[in-house]
CSV table of C-alpha atoms in Angstrom, one decimal:
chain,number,residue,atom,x,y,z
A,1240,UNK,CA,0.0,0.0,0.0
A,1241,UNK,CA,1.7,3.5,-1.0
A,1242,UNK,CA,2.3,5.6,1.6
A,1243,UNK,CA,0.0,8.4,2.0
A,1244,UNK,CA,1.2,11.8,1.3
A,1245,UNK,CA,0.5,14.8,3.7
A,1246,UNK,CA,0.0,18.8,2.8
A,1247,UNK,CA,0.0,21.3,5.3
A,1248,UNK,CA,-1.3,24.8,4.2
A,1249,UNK,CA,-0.6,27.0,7.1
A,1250,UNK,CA,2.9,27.2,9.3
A,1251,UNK,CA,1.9,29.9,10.9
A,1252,UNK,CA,1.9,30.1,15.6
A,1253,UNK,CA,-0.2,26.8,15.8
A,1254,UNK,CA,0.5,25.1,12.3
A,1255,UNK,CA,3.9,25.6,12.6
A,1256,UNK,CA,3.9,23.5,15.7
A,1257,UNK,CA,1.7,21.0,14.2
A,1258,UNK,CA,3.9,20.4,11.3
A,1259,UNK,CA,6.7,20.3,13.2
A,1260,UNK,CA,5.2,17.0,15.2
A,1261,UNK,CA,4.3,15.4,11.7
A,1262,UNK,CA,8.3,16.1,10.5
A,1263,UNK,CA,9.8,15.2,13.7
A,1264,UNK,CA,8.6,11.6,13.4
A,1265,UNK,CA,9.9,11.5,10.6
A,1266,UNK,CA,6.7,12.2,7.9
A,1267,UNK,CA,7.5,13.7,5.2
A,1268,UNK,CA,5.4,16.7,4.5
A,1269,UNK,CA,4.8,19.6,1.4
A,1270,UNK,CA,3.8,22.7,3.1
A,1271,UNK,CA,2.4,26.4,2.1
A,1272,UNK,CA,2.7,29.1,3.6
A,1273,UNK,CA,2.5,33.0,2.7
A,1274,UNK,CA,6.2,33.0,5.1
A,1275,UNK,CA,8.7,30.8,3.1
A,1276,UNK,CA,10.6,31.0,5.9
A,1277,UNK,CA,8.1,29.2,8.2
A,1278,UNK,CA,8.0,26.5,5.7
A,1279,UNK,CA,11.6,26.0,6.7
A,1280,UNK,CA,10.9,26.0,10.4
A,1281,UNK,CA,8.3,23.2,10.1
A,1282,UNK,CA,11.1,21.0,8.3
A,1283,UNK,CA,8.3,20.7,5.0
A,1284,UNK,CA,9.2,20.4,1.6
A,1285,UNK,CA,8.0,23.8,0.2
A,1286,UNK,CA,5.0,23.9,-2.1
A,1287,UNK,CA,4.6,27.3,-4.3
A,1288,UNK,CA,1.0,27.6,-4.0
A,1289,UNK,CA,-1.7,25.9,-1.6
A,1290,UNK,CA,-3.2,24.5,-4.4
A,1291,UNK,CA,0.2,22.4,-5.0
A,1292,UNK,CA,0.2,21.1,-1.9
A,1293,UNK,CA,-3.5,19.8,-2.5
A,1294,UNK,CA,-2.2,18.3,-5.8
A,1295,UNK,CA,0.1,16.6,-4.6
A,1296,UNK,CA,-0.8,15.1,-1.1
A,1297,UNK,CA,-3.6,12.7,-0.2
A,1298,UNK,CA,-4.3,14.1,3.1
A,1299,UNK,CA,-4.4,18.1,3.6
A,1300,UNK,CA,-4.4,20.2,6.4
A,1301,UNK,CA,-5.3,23.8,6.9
A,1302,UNK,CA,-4.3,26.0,10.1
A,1303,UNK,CA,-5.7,29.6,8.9
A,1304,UNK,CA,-6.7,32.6,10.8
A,1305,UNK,CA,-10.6,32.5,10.4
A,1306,UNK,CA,-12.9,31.3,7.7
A,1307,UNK,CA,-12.3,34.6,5.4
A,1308,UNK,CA,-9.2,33.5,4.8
A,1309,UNK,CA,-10.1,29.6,4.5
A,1310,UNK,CA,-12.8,30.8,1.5
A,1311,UNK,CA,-9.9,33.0,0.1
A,1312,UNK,CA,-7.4,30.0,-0.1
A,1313,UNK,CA,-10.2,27.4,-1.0
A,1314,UNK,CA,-12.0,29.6,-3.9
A,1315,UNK,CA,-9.9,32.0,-4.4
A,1316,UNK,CA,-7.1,30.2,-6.9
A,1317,UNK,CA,-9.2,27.8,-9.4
A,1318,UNK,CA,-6.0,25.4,-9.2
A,1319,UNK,CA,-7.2,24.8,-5.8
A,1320,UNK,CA,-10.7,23.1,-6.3
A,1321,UNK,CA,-9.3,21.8,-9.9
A,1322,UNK,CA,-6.8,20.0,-7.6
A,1323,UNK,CA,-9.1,17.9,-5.4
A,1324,UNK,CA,-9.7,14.4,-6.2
A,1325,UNK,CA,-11.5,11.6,-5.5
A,1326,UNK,CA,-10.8,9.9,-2.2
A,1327,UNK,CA,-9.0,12.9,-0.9
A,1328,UNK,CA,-9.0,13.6,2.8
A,1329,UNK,CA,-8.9,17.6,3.9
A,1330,UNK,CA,-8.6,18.6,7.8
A,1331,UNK,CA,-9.5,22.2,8.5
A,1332,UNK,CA,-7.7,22.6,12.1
A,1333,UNK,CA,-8.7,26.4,11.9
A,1334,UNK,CA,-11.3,28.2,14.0
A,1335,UNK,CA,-13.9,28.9,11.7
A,1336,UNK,CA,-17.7,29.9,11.5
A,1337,UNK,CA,-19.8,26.5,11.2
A,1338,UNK,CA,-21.6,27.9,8.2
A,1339,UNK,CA,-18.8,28.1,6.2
A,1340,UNK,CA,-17.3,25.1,7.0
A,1341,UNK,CA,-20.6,22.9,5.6
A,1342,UNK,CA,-20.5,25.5,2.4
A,1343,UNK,CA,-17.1,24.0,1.6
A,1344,UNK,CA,-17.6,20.5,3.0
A,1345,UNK,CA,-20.4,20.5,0.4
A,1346,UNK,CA,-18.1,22.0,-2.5
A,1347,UNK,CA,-15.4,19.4,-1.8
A,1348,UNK,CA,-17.6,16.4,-1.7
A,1349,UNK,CA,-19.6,17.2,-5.2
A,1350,UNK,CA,-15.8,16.7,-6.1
A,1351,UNK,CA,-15.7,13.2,-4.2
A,1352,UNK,CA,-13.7,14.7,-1.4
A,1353,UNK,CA,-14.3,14.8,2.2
A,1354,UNK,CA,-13.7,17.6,4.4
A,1355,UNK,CA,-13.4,17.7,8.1
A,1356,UNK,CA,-13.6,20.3,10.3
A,1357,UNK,CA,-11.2,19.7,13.4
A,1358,UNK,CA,-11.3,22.2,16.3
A,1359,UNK,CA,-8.0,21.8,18.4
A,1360,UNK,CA,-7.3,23.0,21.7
A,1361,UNK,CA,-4.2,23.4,24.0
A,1362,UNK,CA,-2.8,26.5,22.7
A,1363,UNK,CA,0.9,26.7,22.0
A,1364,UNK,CA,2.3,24.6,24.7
A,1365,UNK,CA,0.4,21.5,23.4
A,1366,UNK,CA,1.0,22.1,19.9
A,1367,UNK,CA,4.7,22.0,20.7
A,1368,UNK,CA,4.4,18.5,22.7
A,1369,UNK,CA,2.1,17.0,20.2
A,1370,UNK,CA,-0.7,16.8,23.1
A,1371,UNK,CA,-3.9,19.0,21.7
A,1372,UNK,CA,-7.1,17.8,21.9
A,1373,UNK,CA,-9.3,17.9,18.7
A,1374,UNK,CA,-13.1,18.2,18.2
A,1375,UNK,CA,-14.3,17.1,15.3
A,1376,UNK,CA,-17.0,17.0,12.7
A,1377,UNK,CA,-17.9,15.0,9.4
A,1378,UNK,CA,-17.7,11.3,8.5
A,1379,UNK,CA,-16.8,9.2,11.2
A,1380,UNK,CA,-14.9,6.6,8.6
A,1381,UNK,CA,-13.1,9.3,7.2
A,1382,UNK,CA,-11.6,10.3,10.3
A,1383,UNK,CA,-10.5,6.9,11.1
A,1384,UNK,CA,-8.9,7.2,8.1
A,1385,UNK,CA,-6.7,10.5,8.9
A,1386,UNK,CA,-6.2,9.2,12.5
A,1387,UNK,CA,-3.0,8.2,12.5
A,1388,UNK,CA,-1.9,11.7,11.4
A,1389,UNK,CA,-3.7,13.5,13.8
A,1390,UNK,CA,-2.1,11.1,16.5
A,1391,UNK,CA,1.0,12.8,15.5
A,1392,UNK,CA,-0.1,16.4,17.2
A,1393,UNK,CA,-3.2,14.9,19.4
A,1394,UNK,CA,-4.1,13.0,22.9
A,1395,UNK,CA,-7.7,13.3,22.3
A,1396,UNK,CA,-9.7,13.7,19.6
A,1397,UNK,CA,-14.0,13.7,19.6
A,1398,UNK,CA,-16.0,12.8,17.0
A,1399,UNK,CA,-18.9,15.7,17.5
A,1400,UNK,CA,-21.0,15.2,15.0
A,1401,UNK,CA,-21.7,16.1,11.4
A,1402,UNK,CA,-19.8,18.6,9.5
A,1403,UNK,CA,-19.5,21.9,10.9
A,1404,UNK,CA,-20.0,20.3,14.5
A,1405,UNK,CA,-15.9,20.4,15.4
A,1406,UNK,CA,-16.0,24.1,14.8
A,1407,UNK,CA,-19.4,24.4,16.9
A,1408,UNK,CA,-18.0,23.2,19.5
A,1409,UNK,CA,-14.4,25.1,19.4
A,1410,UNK,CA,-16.4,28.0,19.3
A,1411,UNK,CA,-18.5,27.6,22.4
A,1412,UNK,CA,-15.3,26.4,24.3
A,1413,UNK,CA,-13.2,29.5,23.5
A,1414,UNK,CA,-16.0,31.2,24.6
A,1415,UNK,CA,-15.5,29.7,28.0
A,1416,UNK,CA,-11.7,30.2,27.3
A,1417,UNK,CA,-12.1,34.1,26.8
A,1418,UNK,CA,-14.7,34.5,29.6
A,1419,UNK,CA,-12.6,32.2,32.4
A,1420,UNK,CA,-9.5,34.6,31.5
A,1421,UNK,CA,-10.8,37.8,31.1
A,1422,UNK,CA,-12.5,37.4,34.5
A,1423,UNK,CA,-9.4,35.9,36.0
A,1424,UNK,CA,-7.3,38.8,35.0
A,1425,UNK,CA,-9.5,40.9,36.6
A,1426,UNK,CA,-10.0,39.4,40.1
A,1427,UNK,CA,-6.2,39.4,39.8
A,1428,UNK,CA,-5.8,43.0,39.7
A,1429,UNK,CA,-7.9,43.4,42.2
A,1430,UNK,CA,-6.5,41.3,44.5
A,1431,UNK,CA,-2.8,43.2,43.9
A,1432,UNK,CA,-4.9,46.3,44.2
A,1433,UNK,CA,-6.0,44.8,47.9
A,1434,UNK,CA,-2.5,44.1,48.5
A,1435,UNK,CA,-2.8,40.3,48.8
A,1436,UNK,CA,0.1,37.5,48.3
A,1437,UNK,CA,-0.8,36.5,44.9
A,1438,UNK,CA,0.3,32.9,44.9
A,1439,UNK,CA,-1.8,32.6,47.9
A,1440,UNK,CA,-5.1,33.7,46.5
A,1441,UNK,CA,-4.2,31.1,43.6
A,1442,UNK,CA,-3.7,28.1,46.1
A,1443,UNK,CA,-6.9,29.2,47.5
A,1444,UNK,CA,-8.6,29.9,43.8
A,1445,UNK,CA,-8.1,26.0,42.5
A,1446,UNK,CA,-8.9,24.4,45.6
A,1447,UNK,CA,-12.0,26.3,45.5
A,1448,UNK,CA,-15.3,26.9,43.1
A,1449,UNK,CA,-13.7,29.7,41.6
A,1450,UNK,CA,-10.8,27.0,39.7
A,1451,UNK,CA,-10.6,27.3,36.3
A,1452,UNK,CA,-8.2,26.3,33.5
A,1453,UNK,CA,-7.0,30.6,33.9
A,1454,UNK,CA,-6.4,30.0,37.7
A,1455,UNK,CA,-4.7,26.8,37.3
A,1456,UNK,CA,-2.1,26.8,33.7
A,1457,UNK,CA,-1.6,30.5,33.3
A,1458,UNK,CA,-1.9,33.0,36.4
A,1459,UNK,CA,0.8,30.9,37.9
A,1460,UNK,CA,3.1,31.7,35.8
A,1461,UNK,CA,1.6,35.3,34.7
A,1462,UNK,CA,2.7,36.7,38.5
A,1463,UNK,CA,6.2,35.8,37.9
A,1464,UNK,CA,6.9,37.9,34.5
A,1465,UNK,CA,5.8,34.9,32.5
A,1466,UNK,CA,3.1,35.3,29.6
A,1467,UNK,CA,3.6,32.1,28.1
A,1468,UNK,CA,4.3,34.4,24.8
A,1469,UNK,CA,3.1,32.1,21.5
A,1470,UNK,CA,-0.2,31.5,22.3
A,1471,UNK,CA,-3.2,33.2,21.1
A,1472,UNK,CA,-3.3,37.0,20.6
A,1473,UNK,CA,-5.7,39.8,21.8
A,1474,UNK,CA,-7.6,40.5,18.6
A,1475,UNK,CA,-7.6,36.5,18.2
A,1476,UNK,CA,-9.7,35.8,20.9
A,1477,UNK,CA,-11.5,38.9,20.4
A,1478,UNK,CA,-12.3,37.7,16.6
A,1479,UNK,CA,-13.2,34.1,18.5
A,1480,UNK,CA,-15.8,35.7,20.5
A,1481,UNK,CA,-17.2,37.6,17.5
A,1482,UNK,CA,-17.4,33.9,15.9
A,1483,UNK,CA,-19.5,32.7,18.7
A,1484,UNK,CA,-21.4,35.8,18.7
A,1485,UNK,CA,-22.1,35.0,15.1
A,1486,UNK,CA,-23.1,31.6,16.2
A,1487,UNK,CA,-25.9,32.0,18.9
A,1488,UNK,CA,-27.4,34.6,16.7
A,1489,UNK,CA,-28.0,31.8,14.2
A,1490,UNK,CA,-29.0,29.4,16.8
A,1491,UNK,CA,-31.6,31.7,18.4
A,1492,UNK,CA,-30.1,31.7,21.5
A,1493,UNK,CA,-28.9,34.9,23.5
A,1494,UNK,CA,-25.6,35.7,25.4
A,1495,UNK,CA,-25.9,37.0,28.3
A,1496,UNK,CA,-22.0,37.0,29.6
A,1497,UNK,CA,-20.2,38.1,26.3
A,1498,UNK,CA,-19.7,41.3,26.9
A,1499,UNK,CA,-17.0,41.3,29.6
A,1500,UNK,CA,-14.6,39.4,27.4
A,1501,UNK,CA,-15.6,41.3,24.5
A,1502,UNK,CA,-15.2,44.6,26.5
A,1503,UNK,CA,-11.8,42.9,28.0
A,1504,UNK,CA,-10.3,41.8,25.0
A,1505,UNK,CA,-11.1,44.9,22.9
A,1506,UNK,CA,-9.7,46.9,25.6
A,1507,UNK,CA,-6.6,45.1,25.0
A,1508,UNK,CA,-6.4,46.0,21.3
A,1509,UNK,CA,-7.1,49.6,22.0
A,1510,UNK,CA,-4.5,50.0,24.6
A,1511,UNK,CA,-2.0,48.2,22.3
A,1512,UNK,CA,-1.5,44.6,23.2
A,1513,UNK,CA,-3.6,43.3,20.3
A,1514,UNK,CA,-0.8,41.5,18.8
A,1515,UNK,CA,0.5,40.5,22.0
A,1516,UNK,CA,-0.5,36.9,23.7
A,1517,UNK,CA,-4.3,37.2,25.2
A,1518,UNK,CA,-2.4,36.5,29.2
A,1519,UNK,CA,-1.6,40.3,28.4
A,1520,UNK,CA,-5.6,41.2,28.7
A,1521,UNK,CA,-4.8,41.4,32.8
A,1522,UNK,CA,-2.1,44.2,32.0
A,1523,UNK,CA,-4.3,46.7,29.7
A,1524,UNK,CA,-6.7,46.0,33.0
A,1525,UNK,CA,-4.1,46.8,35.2
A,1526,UNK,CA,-3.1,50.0,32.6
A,1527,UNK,CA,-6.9,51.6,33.3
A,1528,UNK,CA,-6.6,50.6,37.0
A,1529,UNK,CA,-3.6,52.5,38.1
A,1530,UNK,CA,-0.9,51.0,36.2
A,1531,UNK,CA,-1.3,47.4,37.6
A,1532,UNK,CA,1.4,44.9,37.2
A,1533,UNK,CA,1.0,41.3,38.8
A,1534,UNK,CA,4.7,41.4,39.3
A,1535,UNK,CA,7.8,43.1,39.3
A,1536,UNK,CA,8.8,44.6,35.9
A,1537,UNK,CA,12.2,43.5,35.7
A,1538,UNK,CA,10.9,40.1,36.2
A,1539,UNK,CA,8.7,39.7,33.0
A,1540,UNK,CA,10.0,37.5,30.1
């Protein structure tokens, strides 16, 4: 049985890391990306456009921004759809809008392939050890099929449902995500404000009802100077947010808590940071209440 080619259209923060797990075992891989230097730093072979990569792999997988720019790469080069082929496997690992992600499943199947949408979750430190979990959606044989590529960057991966389902559900947990920080970052500026021993309010935040994923993997780190830079930015998780916004409109169904993270994280691009990792949402707080810093300045990575 030939050996089944992989494509990876994307190197950017989180494909980047991906590909590096699939070339690190030793899988050879043809990558895109706008960056021919990030190509390099996955250890790919380069492709010159993303529809070579779809030409000449059997599995593809995207890591893009948002689903603008998934439609762009998808329709906006007429090698790209000319390119799919029968039996074909394609893995969108983006964060998209569900919508989209059907409208293309749809497109790629009328050309007899099959399209999976494939929510990850970690963030950067995950990527890097290969331990992200995946939520998925589309045809259940299909993703058997991929599998053993996405073992190469995964430790759990849900089936969710059918197409567009994977990026339903990364969209209602980066919701949780962005709410849990934003509201982390706050308490924690209050409680330097009240002149408390930080570390101590965290022992006492996770063996509490007030532990969450915030209190536990980053404020730990955050009050020594350490942002865990490479992760998500500001005007990423604000654009998330949007997405779920998007999402509950369709649904019907209203949001009662979105606008502190939305008020949070768009603070955070106003002020500044919104290139910066989203852990920096608890300093543009801190700027509009007194200058706040979790910790001492010369301490901050």
């Amino acid at each position: 049985m030939a050996e089944t080619r992989i494509g990876f259209i994307g190197l950017g923060n989180m494909g980047g890391r991906m590909a590096r797990c699939i070339t690190g075992a030793g899988d050879a891989l043809l990558g895109f990306d706008p960056r021919a230097a990030a190509i390099d730093e996955a250890g790919a072979i380069p492709a010159e456009t993303a529809a070579a990569v779809v030409a000449g792999s059997d599995v593809v997988l995207l890591s893009l921004p948002d689903s603008k720019v998934v439609e762009a790469v998808v329709n906006g080069d007429p090698a790209f759809l000319a390119s799919v082929r029968e039996g074909q496997l394609i893995v969108d690992l983006s964060t998209a809008a569900p919508e989209s992600t059907r409208r293309i499943a749809a497109d790629l199947a009328a050309r007899g392939a099959t399209y999976l949408d494939a929510g990850i979750s970690g963030g950067a430190a995950a990527a890097e050890r290969g331990t992200l979990t995946l939520m998925v959606g589309g045809d259940a044989d299909a993703l058997e099929r991929v599998r053993p590529v996405l073992d190469r960057f995964s430790a759990q991966v849900f089936l969710c449902g059918a197409s567009g389902a994977g990026h339903t559900v990364k969209l209602l947990n980066n919701f949780l995500n962005a709410s849990a920080l934003s509201a982390t970052a706050e308490v924690m500026v209050a409680a330097k404000k009240a002149d408390l021993d930080l570390a101590t309010v965290l022992d006492v935040l996770n063996a509490s009802s007030g532990v969450n994923f915030a209190t536990l993997n980053r404020f730990p780190k955050i009050i020594t100077g350490d942002y865990l830079k490479g992760g998500l930015t500001n005007s990423l998780m604000l654009k998330d947010v949007t997405l779920y916004l998007e999402l509950l409109a369709e649904l019907g169904v209203p949001s009662l808590n979105a606008p502190g993270p939305v008020a949070a994280f768009g603070l955070a691009r106003a002020l500044g940071y919104a290139d910066e990792i989203s852990n920096t949402v608890v300093d543009a707080i801190g700027d509009v209440s007194g200058g706040v810093r979790l910790h001492d300045q010369e301490d901050r990575a």
